[in-house]
Amino acid sequence: MKVSSNIGIINALIRITVGFTILAWSTSKLARRPWRDSYLVMAVIGAMKVGEGILRYCPVTALFEKGAEGNGGSGGFGGFKAKDIMNFKDMLKSDKATDHKDHNPTNAPKQDPLDNTKKESNFNPEELTNKEVQAALNGDNKEGTDPLS
């Protein structure tokens, strides 16, 4: 069985840090109460996390990826591979194309493209003159001078 690294360097560093934290906490508690088995279990889990970080291999991640290959090669849970779980940009993207034809509510009036009375949605405040800015700050709402209407 060939074992290759299946977690990234950032993930490995996080596992080492969390593993040493759990190991130190459980060891200190185990020194005070040696009859409690839960602290021993936590020490073993912390040591496993440190080992996974040093070797950069996680057997749970390997099983997860192996199971994903059997499902038509979809690449993991929800289309994401286990080693890419730290890539938040990919997690936020949808794998399926959105079928939203209209984002506006059905009772909202639609704007006529030939109607020039409304300003365009790509309003650029850098194009305002000093008089228009001063009028907006003073609260003067004269027709045609307010750039936000």
Tab-separated table of N, CA and C in Angstrom:
chain	number	residue	atom	x	y	z
A	1	MET	N	0.840	-1.174	0.000
A	1	MET	CA	0.000	0.000	0.000
A	1	MET	C	0.885	1.238	0.000
A	2	LYS	N	0.713	2.065	-1.012
A	2	LYS	CA	1.500	3.280	-1.126
A	2	LYS	C	0.786	4.405	-0.392
A	3	VAL	N	1.502	5.065	0.508
A	3	VAL	CA	0.930	6.156	1.282
A	3	VAL	C	1.549	7.456	0.801
A	4	SER	N	0.698	8.350	0.313
A	4	SER	CA	1.170	9.674	-0.093
A	4	SER	C	0.433	10.717	0.737
A	5	SER	N	0.982	11.908	0.781
A	5	SER	CA	0.359	12.953	1.594
A	5	SER	C	-0.978	13.351	0.980
A	6	ASN	N	-1.983	13.474	1.821
A	6	ASN	CA	-3.301	13.841	1.320
A	6	ASN	C	-3.866	15.076	2.018
A	7	ILE	N	-3.041	15.776	2.799
A	7	ILE	CA	-3.461	17.049	3.376
A	7	ILE	C	-2.409	18.096	3.063
A	8	GLY	N	-2.824	19.328	3.006
A	8	GLY	CA	-1.922	20.426	2.671
A	8	GLY	C	-1.065	20.850	3.856
A	9	ILE	N	-0.145	21.757	3.588
A	9	ILE	CA	0.803	22.193	4.609
A	9	ILE	C	0.106	23.032	5.684
A	10	ILE	N	-0.845	23.869	5.297
A	10	ILE	CA	-1.573	24.676	6.281
A	10	ILE	C	-2.417	23.760	7.173
A	11	ASN	N	-3.079	22.798	6.559
A	11	ASN	CA	-3.873	21.835	7.312
A	11	ASN	C	-2.976	21.044	8.270
A	12	ALA	N	-1.785	20.680	7.832
A	12	ALA	CA	-0.858	19.936	8.681
A	12	ALA	C	-0.404	20.784	9.862
A	13	LEU	N	-0.125	22.061	9.631
A	13	LEU	CA	0.297	22.937	10.719
A	13	LEU	C	-0.830	23.148	11.734
A	14	ILE	N	-2.052	23.250	11.247
A	14	ILE	CA	-3.198	23.384	12.149
A	14	ILE	C	-3.368	22.118	12.973
A	15	ARG	N	-3.218	20.953	12.337
A	15	ARG	CA	-3.339	19.685	13.067
A	15	ARG	C	-2.260	19.542	14.129
A	16	ILE	N	-1.040	19.959	13.816
A	16	ILE	CA	0.043	19.874	14.794
A	16	ILE	C	-0.243	20.791	15.980
A	17	THR	N	-0.678	22.019	15.703
A	17	THR	CA	-0.960	22.977	16.773
A	17	THR	C	-2.102	22.501	17.661
A	18	VAL	N	-3.194	22.083	17.042
A	18	VAL	CA	-4.347	21.608	17.812
A	18	VAL	C	-3.986	20.315	18.557
A	19	GLY	N	-3.221	19.453	17.924
A	19	GLY	CA	-2.826	18.195	18.563
A	19	GLY	C	-1.975	18.421	19.798
A	20	PHE	N	-0.985	19.324	19.691
A	20	PHE	CA	-0.157	19.612	20.865
A	20	PHE	C	-0.979	20.292	21.963
A	21	THR	N	-1.936	21.124	21.595
A	21	THR	CA	-2.788	21.769	22.593
A	21	THR	C	-3.628	20.737	23.338
A	22	ILE	N	-4.249	19.834	22.594
A	22	ILE	CA	-5.061	18.781	23.226
A	22	ILE	C	-4.184	17.868	24.081
A	23	LEU	N	-3.005	17.552	23.565
A	23	LEU	CA	-2.094	16.669	24.301
A	23	LEU	C	-1.625	17.314	25.604
A	24	ALA	N	-1.278	18.594	25.567
A	24	ALA	CA	-0.829	19.287	26.787
A	24	ALA	C	-1.971	19.404	27.792
A	25	TRP	N	-3.158	19.747	27.327
A	25	TRP	CA	-4.308	19.887	28.221
A	25	TRP	C	-4.647	18.550	28.892
A	26	SER	N	-4.735	17.507	28.068
A	26	SER	CA	-5.131	16.207	28.628
A	26	SER	C	-4.046	15.629	29.536
A	27	THR	N	-2.785	15.884	29.233
A	27	THR	CA	-1.701	15.393	30.090
A	27	THR	C	-1.722	16.091	31.440
A	28	SER	N	-1.997	17.404	31.431
A	28	SER	CA	-2.061	18.122	32.711
A	28	SER	C	-3.250	17.658	33.546
A	29	LYS	N	-4.365	17.386	32.913
A	29	LYS	CA	-5.525	16.872	33.646
A	29	LYS	C	-5.288	15.438	34.120
A	30	LEU	N	-4.585	14.660	33.306
A	30	LEU	CA	-4.320	13.264	33.657
A	30	LEU	C	-3.362	13.157	34.847
A	31	ALA	N	-2.484	14.145	34.989
A	31	ALA	CA	-1.561	14.134	36.125
A	31	ALA	C	-2.307	14.345	37.438
A	32	ARG	N	-3.373	15.122	37.415
A	32	ARG	CA	-4.160	15.376	38.621
A	32	ARG	C	-5.158	14.256	38.919
A	33	ARG	N	-5.732	13.691	37.884
A	33	ARG	CA	-6.761	12.652	38.045
A	33	ARG	C	-6.425	11.447	37.164
A	34	PRO	N	-5.505	10.609	37.578
A	34	PRO	CA	-5.085	9.487	36.723
A	34	PRO	C	-6.142	8.394	36.562
A	35	TRP	N	-7.153	8.401	37.373
A	35	TRP	CA	-8.202	7.370	37.271
A	35	TRP	C	-9.227	7.691	36.191
A	36	ARG	N	-9.197	8.878	35.599
A	36	ARG	CA	-10.168	9.256	34.567
A	36	ARG	C	-9.664	8.792	33.202
A	37	ASP	N	-10.429	7.938	32.561
A	37	ASP	CA	-10.030	7.417	31.258
A	37	ASP	C	-10.261	8.418	30.129
A	38	SER	N	-11.140	9.385	30.324
A	38	SER	CA	-11.445	10.332	29.253
A	38	SER	C	-10.228	11.194	28.912
A	39	TYR	N	-9.404	11.511	29.912
A	39	TYR	CA	-8.205	12.297	29.641
A	39	TYR	C	-7.181	11.483	28.862
A	40	LEU	N	-7.149	10.187	29.112
A	40	LEU	CA	-6.244	9.323	28.360
A	40	LEU	C	-6.673	9.221	26.899
A	41	VAL	N	-7.982	9.126	26.681
A	41	VAL	CA	-8.508	9.086	25.313
A	41	VAL	C	-8.183	10.391	24.588
A	42	MET	N	-8.359	11.521	25.277
A	42	MET	CA	-8.053	12.816	24.658
A	42	MET	C	-6.560	12.939	24.346
A	43	ALA	N	-5.700	12.386	25.204
A	43	ALA	CA	-4.260	12.415	24.946
A	43	ALA	C	-3.923	11.610	23.692
A	44	VAL	N	-4.576	10.468	23.522
A	44	VAL	CA	-4.344	9.651	22.326
A	44	VAL	C	-4.830	10.383	21.072
A	45	ILE	N	-5.985	11.036	21.159
A	45	ILE	CA	-6.502	11.788	20.009
A	45	ILE	C	-5.563	12.944	19.660
A	46	GLY	N	-5.051	13.654	20.675
A	46	GLY	CA	-4.098	14.731	20.424
A	46	GLY	C	-2.823	14.226	19.779
A	47	ALA	N	-2.333	13.076	20.251
A	47	ALA	CA	-1.124	12.492	19.671
A	47	ALA	C	-1.362	12.060	18.226
A	48	MET	N	-2.566	11.550	17.949
A	48	MET	CA	-2.895	11.181	16.560
A	48	MET	C	-2.887	12.410	15.650
A	49	LYS	N	-3.431	13.523	16.138
A	49	LYS	CA	-3.460	14.738	15.327
A	49	LYS	C	-2.055	15.259	15.061
A	50	VAL	N	-1.184	15.183	16.055
A	50	VAL	CA	0.202	15.590	15.853
A	50	VAL	C	0.861	14.687	14.810
A	51	GLY	N	0.641	13.387	14.921
A	51	GLY	CA	1.207	12.448	13.948
A	51	GLY	C	0.686	12.677	12.542
A	52	GLU	N	-0.613	12.954	12.420
A	52	GLU	CA	-1.181	13.247	11.096
A	52	GLU	C	-0.561	14.499	10.501
A	53	GLY	N	-0.330	15.504	11.337
A	53	GLY	CA	0.275	16.734	10.843
A	53	GLY	C	1.709	16.542	10.400
A	54	ILE	N	2.474	15.756	11.170
A	54	ILE	CA	3.882	15.529	10.817
A	54	ILE	C	3.989	14.699	9.545
A	55	LEU	N	3.172	13.653	9.430
A	55	LEU	CA	3.233	12.786	8.247
A	55	LEU	C	2.472	13.362	7.050
A	56	ARG	N	1.608	14.343	7.303
A	56	ARG	CA	0.741	14.933	6.279
A	56	ARG	C	-0.130	13.862	5.612
A	57	TYR	N	-0.582	12.927	6.414
A	57	TYR	CA	-1.468	11.876	5.931
A	57	TYR	C	-2.560	11.655	6.968
A	58	CYS	N	-3.808	11.691	6.515
A	58	CYS	CA	-4.945	11.448	7.390
A	58	CYS	C	-5.709	10.245	6.856
A	59	PRO	N	-5.839	9.183	7.630
A	59	PRO	CA	-6.550	8.000	7.126
A	59	PRO	C	-8.037	8.249	6.901
A	60	VAL	N	-8.652	9.127	7.688
A	60	VAL	CA	-10.070	9.437	7.481
A	60	VAL	C	-10.255	10.164	6.155
A	61	THR	N	-9.358	11.097	5.851
A	61	THR	CA	-9.416	11.800	4.568
A	61	THR	C	-9.187	10.837	3.413
A	62	ALA	N	-8.281	9.872	3.597
A	62	ALA	CA	-8.028	8.885	2.547
A	62	ALA	C	-9.264	8.029	2.285
A	63	LEU	N	-9.954	7.614	3.354
A	63	LEU	CA	-11.192	6.849	3.172
A	63	LEU	C	-12.267	7.686	2.495
A	64	PHE	N	-12.327	8.949	2.866
A	64	PHE	CA	-13.311	9.853	2.283
A	64	PHE	C	-13.073	10.024	0.785
A	65	GLU	N	-11.820	10.205	0.394
A	65	GLU	CA	-11.504	10.362	-1.026
A	65	GLU	C	-11.693	9.055	-1.781
A	66	LYS	N	-11.384	7.936	-1.164
A	66	LYS	CA	-11.577	6.633	-1.818
A	66	LYS	C	-13.060	6.372	-2.059
A	67	GLY	N	-13.912	6.732	-1.086
A	67	GLY	CA	-15.350	6.589	-1.253
A	67	GLY	C	-15.901	7.509	-2.316
A	68	ALA	N	-15.296	8.678	-2.483
A	68	ALA	CA	-15.760	9.628	-3.493
A	68	ALA	C	-15.417	9.141	-4.900
A	69	GLU	N	-14.310	8.417	-5.039
A	69	GLU	CA	-13.936	7.906	-6.355
A	69	GLU	C	-14.931	6.861	-6.838
A	70	GLY	N	-15.512	6.117	-5.929
A	70	GLY	CA	-16.468	5.084	-6.297
A	70	GLY	C	-17.809	5.635	-6.729
A	71	ASN	N	-18.089	6.905	-6.427
A	71	ASN	CA	-19.368	7.515	-6.775
A	71	ASN	C	-19.300	8.258	-8.104
A	72	GLY	N	-18.698	7.664	-9.073
A	72	GLY	CA	-18.629	8.285	-10.393
A	72	GLY	C	-17.580	9.372	-10.481
A	73	GLY	N	-16.673	9.437	-9.519
A	73	GLY	CA	-15.606	10.426	-9.564
A	73	GLY	C	-16.089	11.834	-9.305
A	74	SER	N	-17.161	11.970	-8.511
A	74	SER	CA	-17.690	13.305	-8.264
A	74	SER	C	-16.723	14.147	-7.451
A	75	GLY	N	-15.822	13.520	-6.713
A	75	GLY	CA	-14.785	14.277	-6.043
A	75	GLY	C	-15.111	14.681	-4.627
A	76	GLY	N	-15.905	13.933	-3.913
A	76	GLY	CA	-16.123	14.221	-2.513
A	76	GLY	C	-17.513	14.713	-2.208
A	77	PHE	N	-17.679	15.189	-1.014
A	77	PHE	CA	-18.973	15.636	-0.515
A	77	PHE	C	-19.385	16.922	-1.202
A	78	GLY	N	-20.504	16.915	-1.887
A	78	GLY	CA	-21.023	18.120	-2.518
A	78	GLY	C	-20.159	18.633	-3.655
A	79	GLY	N	-19.322	17.783	-4.235
A	79	GLY	CA	-18.469	18.217	-5.326
A	79	GLY	C	-17.127	18.761	-4.872
A	80	PHE	N	-16.858	18.793	-3.579
A	80	PHE	CA	-15.603	19.299	-3.066
A	80	PHE	C	-14.743	18.142	-2.598
A	81	LYS	N	-13.478	18.189	-2.930
A	81	LYS	CA	-12.559	17.167	-2.454
A	81	LYS	C	-12.164	17.489	-1.021
A	82	ALA	N	-11.818	16.455	-0.278
A	82	ALA	CA	-11.511	16.644	1.139
A	82	ALA	C	-10.269	17.490	1.340
A	83	LYS	N	-9.281	17.380	0.464
A	83	LYS	CA	-8.070	18.173	0.653
A	83	LYS	C	-8.277	19.636	0.296
A	84	ASP	N	-9.377	19.981	-0.380
A	84	ASP	CA	-9.664	21.361	-0.725
A	84	ASP	C	-10.632	22.014	0.246
A	85	ILE	N	-10.846	21.400	1.398
A	85	ILE	CA	-11.846	21.909	2.331
A	85	ILE	C	-11.427	23.259	2.903
A	86	MET	N	-10.141	23.570	2.901
A	86	MET	CA	-9.689	24.856	3.424
A	86	MET	C	-9.798	25.969	2.382
A	87	ASN	N	-10.124	25.647	1.152
A	87	ASN	CA	-10.248	26.658	0.121
A	87	ASN	C	-11.678	27.193	0.139
A	88	PHE	N	-11.879	28.297	0.846
A	88	PHE	CA	-13.221	28.802	1.083
A	88	PHE	C	-13.860	29.372	-0.175
A	89	LYS	N	-13.060	29.854	-1.101
A	89	LYS	CA	-13.636	30.398	-2.331
A	89	LYS	C	-14.348	29.307	-3.125
A	90	ASP	N	-13.739	28.124	-3.189
A	90	ASP	CA	-14.377	27.018	-3.897
A	90	ASP	C	-15.598	26.509	-3.154
A	91	MET	N	-15.570	26.599	-1.824
A	91	MET	CA	-16.712	26.139	-1.047
A	91	MET	C	-17.925	27.029	-1.290
A	92	LEU	N	-17.691	28.328	-1.497
A	92	LEU	CA	-18.797	29.250	-1.666
A	92	LEU	C	-19.383	29.207	-3.066
A	93	LYS	N	-18.610	28.729	-4.029
A	93	LYS	CA	-19.109	28.652	-5.394
A	93	LYS	C	-20.056	27.473	-5.537
A	94	SER	N	-21.026	27.630	-6.375
A	94	SER	CA	-21.975	26.551	-6.612
A	94	SER	C	-21.513	25.743	-7.809
A	95	ASP	N	-21.610	24.428	-7.701
A	95	ASP	CA	-21.237	23.573	-8.825
A	95	ASP	C	-22.300	23.570	-9.903
A	96	LYS	N	-23.529	23.804	-9.520
A	96	LYS	CA	-24.619	23.774	-10.482
A	96	LYS	C	-24.899	25.176	-10.997
A	97	ALA	N	-25.247	25.264	-12.246
A	97	ALA	CA	-25.589	26.561	-12.814
A	97	ALA	C	-26.918	27.018	-12.241
A	98	THR	N	-26.998	28.297	-11.927
A	98	THR	CA	-28.244	28.811	-11.366
A	98	THR	C	-29.229	29.073	-12.487
A	99	ASP	N	-30.474	28.736	-12.232
A	99	ASP	CA	-31.534	28.896	-13.218
A	99	ASP	C	-32.414	30.091	-12.898
A	100	HIS	N	-31.874	31.077	-12.202
A	100	HIS	CA	-32.675	32.233	-11.833
A	100	HIS	C	-32.805	33.151	-13.035
A	101	LYS	N	-34.006	33.209	-13.587
A	101	LYS	CA	-34.235	34.056	-14.750
A	101	LYS	C	-34.459	35.499	-14.334
A	102	ASP	N	-35.155	35.697	-13.212
A	102	ASP	CA	-35.489	37.046	-12.790
A	102	ASP	C	-35.306	37.126	-11.285
A	103	HIS	N	-34.425	38.024	-10.849
A	103	HIS	CA	-34.189	38.165	-9.426
A	103	HIS	C	-35.170	39.138	-8.791
A	104	ASN	N	-35.911	39.872	-9.589
A	104	ASN	CA	-36.863	40.838	-9.063
A	104	ASN	C	-38.145	40.137	-8.680
A	105	PRO	N	-38.864	40.658	-7.682
A	105	PRO	CA	-40.179	40.101	-7.371
A	105	PRO	C	-41.126	40.293	-8.558
A	106	THR	N	-42.138	39.443	-8.624
A	106	THR	CA	-43.035	39.480	-9.776
A	106	THR	C	-43.874	40.745	-9.824
A	107	ASN	N	-44.140	41.372	-8.667
A	107	ASN	CA	-44.962	42.571	-8.688
A	107	ASN	C	-44.141	43.850	-8.815
A	108	ALA	N	-42.821	43.758	-8.907
A	108	ALA	CA	-41.989	44.945	-9.057
A	108	ALA	C	-42.089	45.462	-10.484
A	109	PRO	N	-42.218	46.784	-10.642
A	109	PRO	CA	-42.311	47.336	-11.999
A	109	PRO	C	-40.970	47.229	-12.710
A	110	LYS	N	-41.033	46.871	-13.967
A	110	LYS	CA	-39.821	46.749	-14.757
A	110	LYS	C	-39.540	48.081	-15.443
A	111	GLN	N	-38.258	48.439	-15.495
A	111	GLN	CA	-37.867	49.711	-16.075
A	111	GLN	C	-37.745	49.584	-17.583
A	112	ASP	N	-38.292	50.554	-18.266
A	112	ASP	CA	-38.215	50.599	-19.716
A	112	ASP	C	-36.801	51.002	-20.113
A	113	PRO	N	-36.141	50.237	-21.009
A	113	PRO	CA	-34.772	50.588	-21.374
A	113	PRO	C	-34.680	51.901	-22.144
A	114	LEU	N	-35.761	52.347	-22.745
A	114	LEU	CA	-35.733	53.603	-23.485
A	114	LEU	C	-36.062	54.801	-22.603
A	115	ASP	N	-36.479	54.581	-21.368
A	115	ASP	CA	-36.822	55.650	-20.459
A	115	ASP	C	-35.537	56.225	-19.862
A	116	ASN	N	-35.226	57.467	-20.182
A	116	ASN	CA	-33.989	58.095	-19.734
A	116	ASN	C	-34.190	58.973	-18.511
A	117	THR	N	-35.362	58.942	-17.872
A	117	THR	CA	-35.585	59.786	-16.713
A	117	THR	C	-34.866	59.262	-15.481
A	118	LYS	N	-34.631	57.987	-15.400
A	118	LYS	CA	-33.922	57.398	-14.259
A	118	LYS	C	-32.433	57.322	-14.575
A	119	LYS	N	-31.624	57.450	-13.521
A	119	LYS	CA	-30.178	57.299	-13.692
A	119	LYS	C	-29.841	55.818	-13.837
A	120	GLU	N	-28.724	55.549	-14.474
A	120	GLU	CA	-28.290	54.168	-14.640
A	120	GLU	C	-27.827	53.613	-13.303
A	121	SER	N	-27.799	52.297	-13.203
A	121	SER	CA	-27.416	51.659	-11.946
A	121	SER	C	-25.922	51.767	-11.676
A	122	ASN	N	-25.123	52.044	-12.699
A	122	ASN	CA	-23.686	52.170	-12.489
A	122	ASN	C	-23.346	53.636	-12.225
A	123	PHE	N	-23.831	54.178	-11.115
A	123	PHE	CA	-23.627	55.557	-10.713
A	123	PHE	C	-22.195	55.742	-10.251
A	124	ASN	N	-21.514	56.754	-10.768
A	124	ASN	CA	-20.140	57.038	-10.410
A	124	ASN	C	-20.098	58.367	-9.661
A	125	PRO	N	-19.830	58.377	-8.363
A	125	PRO	CA	-19.830	59.625	-7.614
A	125	PRO	C	-18.671	60.545	-7.978
A	126	GLU	N	-17.653	60.031	-8.647
A	126	GLU	CA	-16.532	60.881	-9.037
A	126	GLU	C	-16.909	61.850	-10.157
A	127	GLU	N	-18.023	61.594	-10.840
A	127	GLU	CA	-18.450	62.461	-11.927
A	127	GLU	C	-19.276	63.658	-11.440
A	128	LEU	N	-19.545	63.754	-10.152
A	128	LEU	CA	-20.334	64.850	-9.611
A	128	LEU	C	-19.514	66.130	-9.578
A	129	THR	N	-20.189	67.245	-9.779
A	129	THR	CA	-19.532	68.537	-9.651
A	129	THR	C	-19.617	68.983	-8.204
A	130	ASN	N	-18.840	69.984	-7.856
A	130	ASN	CA	-18.840	70.487	-6.484
A	130	ASN	C	-20.200	71.057	-6.105
A	131	LYS	N	-20.911	71.698	-7.054
A	131	LYS	CA	-22.231	72.275	-6.768
A	131	LYS	C	-23.243	71.166	-6.454
A	132	GLU	N	-23.177	70.072	-7.171
A	132	GLU	CA	-24.094	68.970	-6.929
A	132	GLU	C	-23.841	68.330	-5.563
A	133	VAL	N	-22.572	68.208	-5.187
A	133	VAL	CA	-22.241	67.636	-3.886
A	133	VAL	C	-22.703	68.570	-2.772
A	134	GLN	N	-22.452	69.876	-2.948
A	134	GLN	CA	-22.862	70.851	-1.939
A	134	GLN	C	-24.377	70.883	-1.794
A	135	ALA	N	-25.094	70.777	-2.916
A	135	ALA	CA	-26.552	70.764	-2.873
A	135	ALA	C	-27.066	69.512	-2.169
A	136	ALA	N	-26.430	68.396	-2.384
A	136	ALA	CA	-26.850	67.161	-1.729
A	136	ALA	C	-26.578	67.224	-0.226
A	137	LEU	N	-25.464	67.828	0.164
A	137	LEU	CA	-25.144	67.957	1.579
A	137	LEU	C	-26.087	68.925	2.291
A	138	ASN	N	-26.518	69.981	1.573
A	138	ASN	CA	-27.432	70.957	2.162
A	138	ASN	C	-28.865	70.457	2.179
A	139	GLY	N	-29.164	69.413	1.469
A	139	GLY	CA	-30.514	68.868	1.435
A	139	GLY	C	-31.374	69.503	0.365
A	140	ASP	N	-30.787	70.179	-0.591
A	140	ASP	CA	-31.551	70.764	-1.688
A	140	ASP	C	-31.931	69.675	-2.653
A	141	ASN	N	-33.231	69.435	-2.801
A	141	ASN	CA	-33.715	68.392	-3.689
A	141	ASN	C	-34.439	69.015	-4.863
A	142	LYS	N	-33.717	69.775	-5.649
A	142	LYS	CA	-34.307	70.362	-6.847
A	142	LYS	C	-34.353	69.301	-7.928
A	143	GLU	N	-35.377	69.387	-8.746
A	143	GLU	CA	-35.554	68.389	-9.821
A	143	GLU	C	-34.400	68.505	-10.796
A	144	GLY	N	-33.733	67.393	-11.033
A	144	GLY	CA	-32.662	67.337	-12.032
A	144	GLY	C	-31.304	67.613	-11.436
A	145	THR	N	-31.213	68.186	-10.219
A	145	THR	CA	-29.899	68.457	-9.652
A	145	THR	C	-29.438	67.363	-8.688
A	146	ASP	N	-30.367	66.602	-8.177
A	146	ASP	CA	-30.007	65.518	-7.242
A	146	ASP	C	-29.535	64.300	-8.031
A	147	PRO	N	-28.263	63.965	-7.961
A	147	PRO	CA	-27.763	62.859	-8.780
A	147	PRO	C	-28.219	61.493	-8.302
A	148	LEU	N	-28.735	61.391	-7.104
A	148	LEU	CA	-29.116	60.083	-6.573
A	148	LEU	C	-30.549	59.722	-6.891
A	149	SER	N	-31.324	60.632	-7.456
A	149	SER	CA	-32.722	60.313	-7.749
A	149	SER	C	-32.890	59.653	-9.091
